[in-house]
Amino acid sequence: MDAELLEIRQHMGRFPPFETLSDQLLDEVAGQVEVGYFQAGSGILQYDQELHELCYIRSGAVEVRRRTGDLYNRLGEGDIFGHFSLLRNNRVHFPARALEDTLIYFLPEAVFLRLCEADEHFADFVELERPRLETAVAHNKKANDMMITRVRKLLTRYPVMVEASATVQETARQISAAQASAALILDEPNDDPRYTFTDTEDRPWQLRGILTDSDFRTRIVAEGLSPDTPVGELAGEKLITIQSDESVHEAMLCMLRNNIHHLPVLYRRRPMGIVHLSDIIRYETHSSLYLVSNIFHQSSVEGLARLAPDVRIACVRMVEEGANSQMVGTALSTIGRSFVRRLLELAEASLGPPPVAYCFMVNGSIARNEQTIVTDQDNALILADDFDPAQHDDYFASLATFVCDGLAACGYTYCKGDVMANNPRWRQPLQVWKRYFSEWIDSPTPERLLHSSIFFDLDSAYGEEAYIEELQDLIADKAPRSPRFLAAVARNALNRTPPLGFFRTFVMEKDGKQNNTINLKRRGTAPLVDLIRVHALACGSRAQNSFERLDDIATTQLLAPGVDAKLRHAMELLSMVRIRHQVIDLDHDREPDNNIEPENVADSERHHLKDAFQVLSRAQKFLKYRYPVPAHSGRAS
Amino acid sequence: MLSHRLPSRTQGLDWPAYLQQRAAETGDPALQRFFASGCIDPDTPIGEAPLVAVDLETTGLDAQRHAIVSVGLVPFNLKRISLAQRRYWVVRPNRSLSDTSVTLHRITHSEVAGAPDFSAILPELLESLAGRLVVVHFRHIERPFLNEAVKARLGEGMRFPMIDTMSLEARLHRLSLWARLQRWMRRPPVSIRLADSRRRYGLPDYQGHHALVDALATAELFQAQVARHYGVETPVGKLWT
């Protein structure tokens, strides 16, 4: 290594895409550098000039503009520019100007091309920001085993299986002999082809159910059933199973959702084994599973409130173990729903059974399965249509107050916008809810929709799920056919914009203002979620989760090919940075929030964030054109 | 306001005539080639002049008593500094290397012991300088040391025009009316050392005392000085000394 080039190679070696180059390549690069000084205000690249060099900012700051003069990006120490021109036609598309006194290292085109050829990472980096984001996300994914490991890996033996005619006693004996904790109940094949299979002797069977240790306690001994009872009589419950090629993570979610401890694993329709909670715990040491079962064991609001710190601990552990944003979001949302469910059970226990059927609806991040530890509660009540306010509302008002106060005690702060079930406006029969949604869609104004957009992320937490499905159907049916509604929600989705530049110590705003902190929810994830929701509404998607919405959007022509993948990666990156910074806050005993300080962001993360913001910014611009206000409909109508 | 007027004493020597004369008189072929490559016209705009930044590391400050340890140079112009054409030599001083200069230059005794004598690199050095205007920071090292080193080996000295970035800084910060007023007020003078001068132009800190790194640092500083204070049209005759 040439000692004299140390200054140059050490500097470049700190920044992507040079940071991953081999020493030998880095020496080669440093030795070919040409240096140029540019005084603040002077032009570095002019529009349409020929360009045969990559530009690297050694010190100073540079702004890159569109031909129209719009600011495109601001760059700082360690950033590169000009690579798009080198990869295209060697013409400058975005003129560059020095904002401060700037020292540029120019890399000759031959060296640039050689690097693209010799180093895959370098090529990925310069070709587009998409691969750069993708590699960042893929890297995160690699670290987390649970997403990849298939549930079949947890199986150590075939399940104990008994015929429906076997007695309870005989079954207990077989379970003990196998040192298992559950048995599957088989029957002659009949009504349900989903669970019909043939055994190794070609004999057809149907899987009827599962009998677990705790069933012996709660359903047999406690009920005083005879040991001679055929197990078939006990196998009436809804059977929940999972396919053997699903991930361990999916199996965990399935158990969380259904609050069960044993999960039969099938290969196609043949039972392969039973996964127990403890099998998963062995793989996945964080405590969200225990937390959920703990929630259901609490008999008072005080008891539930004592679990609030555990939610944070569970989140920290998940992040430390390399969970991605979807895993964290789903787990925290499941925990949130569990609190809601347990509070409703406690409320019903004290208030008595509800006078009419109801569904407790959750909205916003929890409905999207994207909850974080910094969250407030957004919920509402959908009541059966035979609800009579005079007779029944006292009950539901008390129920709602109990739940909302309870959630607040558990760390889910009250909704500032009053989107809560204790607000009479949001405690209404299904037909009123249908009218609400119809009005929002049929006579939209951006102002009106501003406060109701939260309801377009909706899910059931407890009670009559069918009510939610009816509302989701209504939205999926009406929204795609209402250009004025789409135009209005699209306009609202542009209210919050990403920052323009993201520097080592500050954030650059569009007006040139510099901030040393940025709210990553308001400037990143929230506008991205809004944007994805608009497209999802346009294509009649019933999905609530942003990633699942993108899956639906990808099957349509709403976005140019490849854009959905970019949005997906931007979403994952922004969410994960936000979550990670909240965990850092927790680690330092600070109250977590949605703010991040650029100076606490690693160089590589900073570059990825910049890319994500740019993806968001471009997608927002497209939104305006995609969902214009229809010419024939004035906003006054 | 900054004074762009040059003190008249630095314009005393007619460099083109001097170099022409030396080319005719010298007995050494390498020196002959160097002098014959001539001197660029003093009226040439600095923006068009081919330049070369040179830095010497020496065993001390006195050209009579101390010797050259290493030579670094990098050709450049006001647009680009070309590292691919950089040259760097370690040479064996004919006078002993003191321990302080060892630590200062990060060149070890063994490195120096295996190095050639200055005479071995002189032809290549002259070739790199020929046809280019030399830029240094503090010419009172480079000029006398080169002169003495050449004189000791060839029996005749070597002088040529140089642009001195330190004296350009001095003009701005030490000789201006404002600077004299400051001195009269007993304010400490502005530092015109290489690293301090660079900071005034927003240039990054380099680890100094390596001949090539300092040559690069000098070239960058000169680009910055011209950009901020002079402009590409300035005739070279107004800048060299």
CSV table of N, CA and C in Angstrom, one decimal, chain A residues 288-376:
chain,number,residue,atom,x,y,z
A,288,SER,N,-42.8,-12.5,23.8
A,288,SER,CA,-44.1,-12.0,23.4
A,288,SER,C,-45.2,-13.1,23.5
A,289,LEU,N,-44.8,-14.3,23.4
A,289,LEU,CA,-45.7,-15.4,23.6
A,289,LEU,C,-46.2,-15.5,25.1
A,290,TYR,N,-45.2,-15.5,25.9
A,290,TYR,CA,-45.5,-15.5,27.4
A,290,TYR,C,-46.3,-14.3,27.8
A,291,LEU,N,-45.9,-13.2,27.1
A,291,LEU,CA,-46.6,-12.0,27.5
A,291,LEU,C,-48.1,-12.1,27.2
A,292,VAL,N,-48.4,-12.7,26.0
A,292,VAL,CA,-49.8,-12.8,25.6
A,292,VAL,C,-50.6,-13.7,26.6
A,293,SER,N,-49.9,-14.9,26.9
A,293,SER,CA,-50.7,-15.8,27.8
A,293,SER,C,-50.8,-15.1,29.2
A,294,ASN,N,-49.8,-14.4,29.5
A,294,ASN,CA,-49.8,-13.6,30.8
A,294,ASN,C,-51.0,-12.6,30.8
A,295,ILE,N,-51.2,-12.0,29.7
A,295,ILE,CA,-52.3,-11.0,29.6
A,295,ILE,C,-53.6,-11.7,29.9
A,296,PHE,N,-53.7,-12.9,29.3
A,296,PHE,CA,-55.0,-13.5,29.5
A,296,PHE,C,-55.2,-14.1,30.9
A,297,HIS,N,-54.1,-14.1,31.7
A,297,HIS,CA,-54.3,-14.6,33.0
A,297,HIS,C,-54.5,-13.5,34.1
A,298,GLN,N,-54.5,-12.3,33.6
A,298,GLN,CA,-54.7,-11.2,34.6
A,298,GLN,C,-56.2,-11.0,34.9
A,299,SER,N,-56.5,-10.7,36.1
A,299,SER,CA,-57.9,-10.6,36.5
A,299,SER,C,-58.3,-9.1,36.8
A,300,SER,N,-57.4,-8.2,36.6
A,300,SER,CA,-57.8,-6.8,36.9
A,300,SER,C,-57.0,-5.9,36.0
A,301,VAL,N,-57.5,-4.6,35.9
A,301,VAL,CA,-56.8,-3.6,35.1
A,301,VAL,C,-55.4,-3.4,35.7
A,302,GLU,N,-55.3,-3.4,37.0
A,302,GLU,CA,-54.0,-3.2,37.7
A,302,GLU,C,-53.0,-4.2,37.3
A,303,GLY,N,-53.5,-5.5,37.2
A,303,GLY,CA,-52.6,-6.6,36.8
A,303,GLY,C,-52.1,-6.4,35.4
A,304,LEU,N,-53.0,-6.0,34.5
A,304,LEU,CA,-52.7,-5.7,33.1
A,304,LEU,C,-51.7,-4.6,33.0
A,305,ALA,N,-51.9,-3.5,33.8
A,305,ALA,CA,-51.0,-2.4,33.7
A,305,ALA,C,-49.6,-2.7,34.1
A,306,ARG,N,-49.5,-3.7,35.0
A,306,ARG,CA,-48.1,-4.1,35.5
A,306,ARG,C,-47.4,-4.8,34.4
A,307,LEU,N,-48.1,-5.2,33.3
A,307,LEU,CA,-47.4,-5.9,32.2
A,307,LEU,C,-46.8,-4.9,31.2
A,308,ALA,N,-47.2,-3.6,31.3
A,308,ALA,CA,-46.8,-2.6,30.3
A,308,ALA,C,-45.3,-2.6,30.1
A,309,PRO,N,-44.4,-2.7,31.1
A,309,PRO,CA,-43.0,-2.7,30.9
A,309,PRO,C,-42.5,-3.9,30.1
A,310,ASP,N,-43.3,-5.0,30.2
A,310,ASP,CA,-42.9,-6.2,29.5
A,310,ASP,C,-43.1,-6.1,28.0
A,311,VAL,N,-44.0,-5.2,27.6
A,311,VAL,CA,-44.2,-5.0,26.2
A,311,VAL,C,-43.0,-4.4,25.6
A,312,ARG,N,-42.4,-3.5,26.3
A,312,ARG,CA,-41.2,-2.8,25.8
A,312,ARG,C,-40.0,-3.8,25.8
A,313,ILE,N,-39.9,-4.6,26.8
A,313,ILE,CA,-38.8,-5.6,26.9
A,313,ILE,C,-38.9,-6.6,25.7
A,314,ALA,N,-40.2,-7.0,25.5
A,314,ALA,CA,-40.4,-7.9,24.3
A,314,ALA,C,-39.9,-7.3,23.0
A,315,CYS,N,-40.2,-6.0,22.9
A,315,CYS,CA,-39.9,-5.4,21.6
A,315,CYS,C,-38.4,-5.3,21.5
A,316,VAL,N,-37.7,-4.9,22.6
A,316,VAL,CA,-36.2,-4.8,22.6
A,316,VAL,C,-35.6,-6.1,22.2
A,317,ARG,N,-36.1,-7.2,22.8
A,317,ARG,CA,-35.5,-8.5,22.5
A,317,ARG,C,-35.7,-8.9,21.1
A,318,MET,N,-36.9,-8.6,20.6
A,318,MET,CA,-37.2,-9.0,19.2
A,318,MET,C,-36.2,-8.3,18.2
A,319,VAL,N,-36.0,-7.0,18.5
A,319,VAL,CA,-35.1,-6.2,17.6
A,319,VAL,C,-33.7,-6.7,17.8
A,320,GLU,N,-33.3,-7.0,19.0
A,320,GLU,CA,-31.9,-7.5,19.2
A,320,GLU,C,-31.7,-8.8,18.5
A,321,GLU,N,-32.7,-9.6,18.4
A,321,GLU,CA,-32.6,-10.9,17.8
A,321,GLU,C,-32.8,-10.8,16.3
A,322,GLY,N,-32.9,-9.6,15.8
A,322,GLY,CA,-32.9,-9.4,14.3
A,322,GLY,C,-34.2,-9.6,13.7
A,323,ALA,N,-35.3,-9.3,14.4
A,323,ALA,CA,-36.6,-9.4,13.8
A,323,ALA,C,-36.7,-8.2,12.8
A,324,ASN,N,-37.5,-8.4,11.8
A,324,ASN,CA,-37.8,-7.3,10.8
A,324,ASN,C,-39.0,-6.5,11.3
A,325,SER,N,-39.3,-5.5,10.5
A,325,SER,CA,-40.4,-4.6,11.0
A,325,SER,C,-41.8,-5.3,11.0
A,326,GLN,N,-42.0,-6.3,10.1
A,326,GLN,CA,-43.2,-7.0,10.0
A,326,GLN,C,-43.4,-7.8,11.3
A,327,MET,N,-42.3,-8.5,11.7
A,327,MET,CA,-42.4,-9.3,12.9
A,327,MET,C,-42.7,-8.5,14.1
A,328,VAL,N,-42.0,-7.4,14.2
A,328,VAL,CA,-42.2,-6.5,15.4
A,328,VAL,C,-43.6,-6.0,15.4
A,329,GLY,N,-44.0,-5.5,14.2
A,329,GLY,CA,-45.3,-4.8,14.1
A,329,GLY,C,-46.4,-5.8,14.4
A,330,THR,N,-46.3,-7.0,13.9
A,330,THR,CA,-47.4,-8.0,14.1
A,330,THR,C,-47.4,-8.4,15.6
A,331,ALA,N,-46.2,-8.7,16.2
A,331,ALA,CA,-46.2,-9.1,17.6
A,331,ALA,C,-46.8,-8.0,18.5
A,332,LEU,N,-46.3,-6.8,18.2
A,332,LEU,CA,-46.9,-5.7,19.1
A,332,LEU,C,-48.4,-5.5,18.9
A,333,SER,N,-48.8,-5.6,17.7
A,333,SER,CA,-50.2,-5.5,17.4
A,333,SER,C,-51.0,-6.6,18.1
A,334,THR,N,-50.5,-7.8,18.0
A,334,THR,CA,-51.1,-9.0,18.7
A,334,THR,C,-51.2,-8.7,20.2
A,335,ILE,N,-50.1,-8.2,20.7
A,335,ILE,CA,-50.1,-7.9,22.2
A,335,ILE,C,-51.2,-6.9,22.5
A,336,GLY,N,-51.2,-5.8,21.6
A,336,GLY,CA,-52.2,-4.8,21.8
A,336,GLY,C,-53.7,-5.3,21.8
A,337,ARG,N,-53.9,-6.2,20.8
A,337,ARG,CA,-55.3,-6.8,20.7
A,337,ARG,C,-55.6,-7.7,21.9
A,338,SER,N,-54.5,-8.3,22.4
A,338,SER,CA,-54.7,-9.2,23.6
A,338,SER,C,-55.2,-8.3,24.8
A,339,PHE,N,-54.5,-7.2,24.9
A,339,PHE,CA,-55.0,-6.3,26.0
A,339,PHE,C,-56.5,-5.9,25.8
A,340,VAL,N,-56.8,-5.5,24.6
A,340,VAL,CA,-58.2,-5.2,24.3
A,340,VAL,C,-59.1,-6.3,24.6
A,341,ARG,N,-58.8,-7.5,24.2
A,341,ARG,CA,-59.7,-8.6,24.4
A,341,ARG,C,-59.8,-8.9,25.9
A,342,ARG,N,-58.7,-8.9,26.6
A,342,ARG,CA,-58.8,-9.2,28.0
A,342,ARG,C,-59.6,-8.1,28.8
A,343,LEU,N,-59.4,-6.9,28.4
A,343,LEU,CA,-60.2,-5.8,29.0
A,343,LEU,C,-61.7,-6.0,28.8
A,344,LEU,N,-62.0,-6.4,27.5
A,344,LEU,CA,-63.4,-6.6,27.2
A,344,LEU,C,-64.0,-7.8,28.0
A,345,GLU,N,-63.2,-8.8,28.1
A,345,GLU,CA,-63.6,-10.0,29.0
A,345,GLU,C,-63.9,-9.5,30.4
A,346,LEU,N,-63.0,-8.7,30.9
A,346,LEU,CA,-63.1,-8.2,32.3
A,346,LEU,C,-64.3,-7.3,32.4
A,347,ALA,N,-64.5,-6.5,31.4
A,347,ALA,CA,-65.7,-5.6,31.4
A,347,ALA,C,-67.0,-6.3,31.4
A,348,GLU,N,-67.0,-7.3,30.5
A,348,GLU,CA,-68.3,-8.1,30.4
A,348,GLU,C,-68.5,-8.9,31.7
A,349,ALA,N,-67.4,-9.3,32.3
A,349,ALA,CA,-67.6,-10.0,33.6
A,349,ALA,C,-68.2,-9.1,34.7
A,350,SER,N,-67.9,-7.8,34.6
A,350,SER,CA,-68.4,-7.0,35.7
A,350,SER,C,-69.7,-6.3,35.2
A,351,LEU,N,-69.9,-6.1,33.9
A,351,LEU,CA,-71.1,-5.4,33.5
A,351,LEU,C,-72.2,-6.4,33.1
A,352,GLY,N,-71.9,-7.6,33.0
A,352,GLY,CA,-72.8,-8.6,32.5
A,352,GLY,C,-72.7,-8.7,31.0
A,353,PRO,N,-73.4,-9.8,30.4
A,353,PRO,CA,-73.3,-10.0,29.0
A,353,PRO,C,-73.9,-8.8,28.2
A,354,PRO,N,-73.4,-8.5,27.0
A,354,PRO,CA,-73.9,-7.4,26.2
A,354,PRO,C,-75.3,-7.5,25.8
A,355,PRO,N,-76.1,-6.5,25.9
A,355,PRO,CA,-77.5,-6.6,25.5
A,355,PRO,C,-77.7,-6.9,24.0
A,356,VAL,N,-76.8,-6.4,23.1
A,356,VAL,CA,-76.9,-6.7,21.7
A,356,VAL,C,-75.5,-7.1,21.3
A,357,ALA,N,-75.3,-7.7,20.1
A,357,ALA,CA,-74.0,-8.1,19.7
A,357,ALA,C,-73.2,-6.9,19.3
A,358,TYR,N,-71.9,-7.0,19.4
A,358,TYR,CA,-71.1,-5.9,19.0
A,358,TYR,C,-69.7,-6.4,18.5
A,359,CYS,N,-69.0,-5.5,17.8
A,359,CYS,CA,-67.7,-5.7,17.4
A,359,CYS,C,-66.8,-4.6,17.9
A,360,PHE,N,-65.7,-4.9,18.6
A,360,PHE,CA,-64.8,-3.9,19.0
A,360,PHE,C,-63.8,-3.7,17.9
A,361,MET,N,-63.8,-2.6,17.2
A,361,MET,CA,-63.0,-2.3,16.1
A,361,MET,C,-61.7,-1.6,16.5
A,362,VAL,N,-60.5,-2.0,16.0
A,362,VAL,CA,-59.3,-1.3,16.2
A,362,VAL,C,-58.9,-0.6,14.8
A,363,ASN,N,-58.3,0.6,14.9
A,363,ASN,CA,-57.9,1.3,13.7
A,363,ASN,C,-56.5,1.7,13.7
A,364,GLY,N,-56.0,2.2,12.6
A,364,GLY,CA,-54.7,2.7,12.5
A,364,GLY,C,-53.6,1.6,12.5
A,365,SER,N,-52.5,1.9,13.2
A,365,SER,CA,-51.4,1.0,13.1
A,365,SER,C,-51.7,-0.4,13.6
A,366,ILE,N,-52.5,-0.5,14.6
A,366,ILE,CA,-52.8,-1.9,15.2
A,366,ILE,C,-53.6,-2.7,14.2
A,367,ALA,N,-54.5,-2.0,13.5
A,367,ALA,CA,-55.3,-2.7,12.4
A,367,ALA,C,-54.4,-3.1,11.3
A,368,ARG,N,-53.3,-2.4,11.0
A,368,ARG,CA,-52.4,-2.7,9.9
A,368,ARG,C,-51.4,-3.7,10.4
A,369,ASN,N,-51.4,-4.1,11.6
A,369,ASN,CA,-50.3,-4.9,12.2
A,369,ASN,C,-49.0,-4.3,12.1
A,370,GLU,N,-49.0,-2.9,12.3
A,370,GLU,CA,-47.7,-2.2,12.3
A,370,GLU,C,-47.5,-1.4,13.5
A,371,GLN,N,-48.0,-1.9,14.7
A,371,GLN,CA,-47.9,-1.1,15.9
A,371,GLN,C,-46.4,-1.0,16.3
A,372,THR,N,-46.0,0.1,17.0
A,372,THR,CA,-44.7,0.2,17.6
A,372,THR,C,-45.0,0.4,19.1
A,373,ILE,N,-43.8,0.6,19.8
A,373,ILE,CA,-44.0,0.9,21.3
A,373,ILE,C,-44.5,2.3,21.6
A,374,VAL,N,-44.3,3.2,20.6
A,374,VAL,CA,-44.8,4.5,20.8
A,374,VAL,C,-46.2,4.6,20.1
A,375,THR,N,-47.3,4.5,20.8
A,375,THR,CA,-48.5,4.4,20.1
A,375,THR,C,-49.6,4.9,21.0
A,376,ASP,N,-50.7,5.4,20.4
A,376,ASP,CA,-51.9,5.7,21.1
A,376,ASP,C,-53.0,4.8,20.7
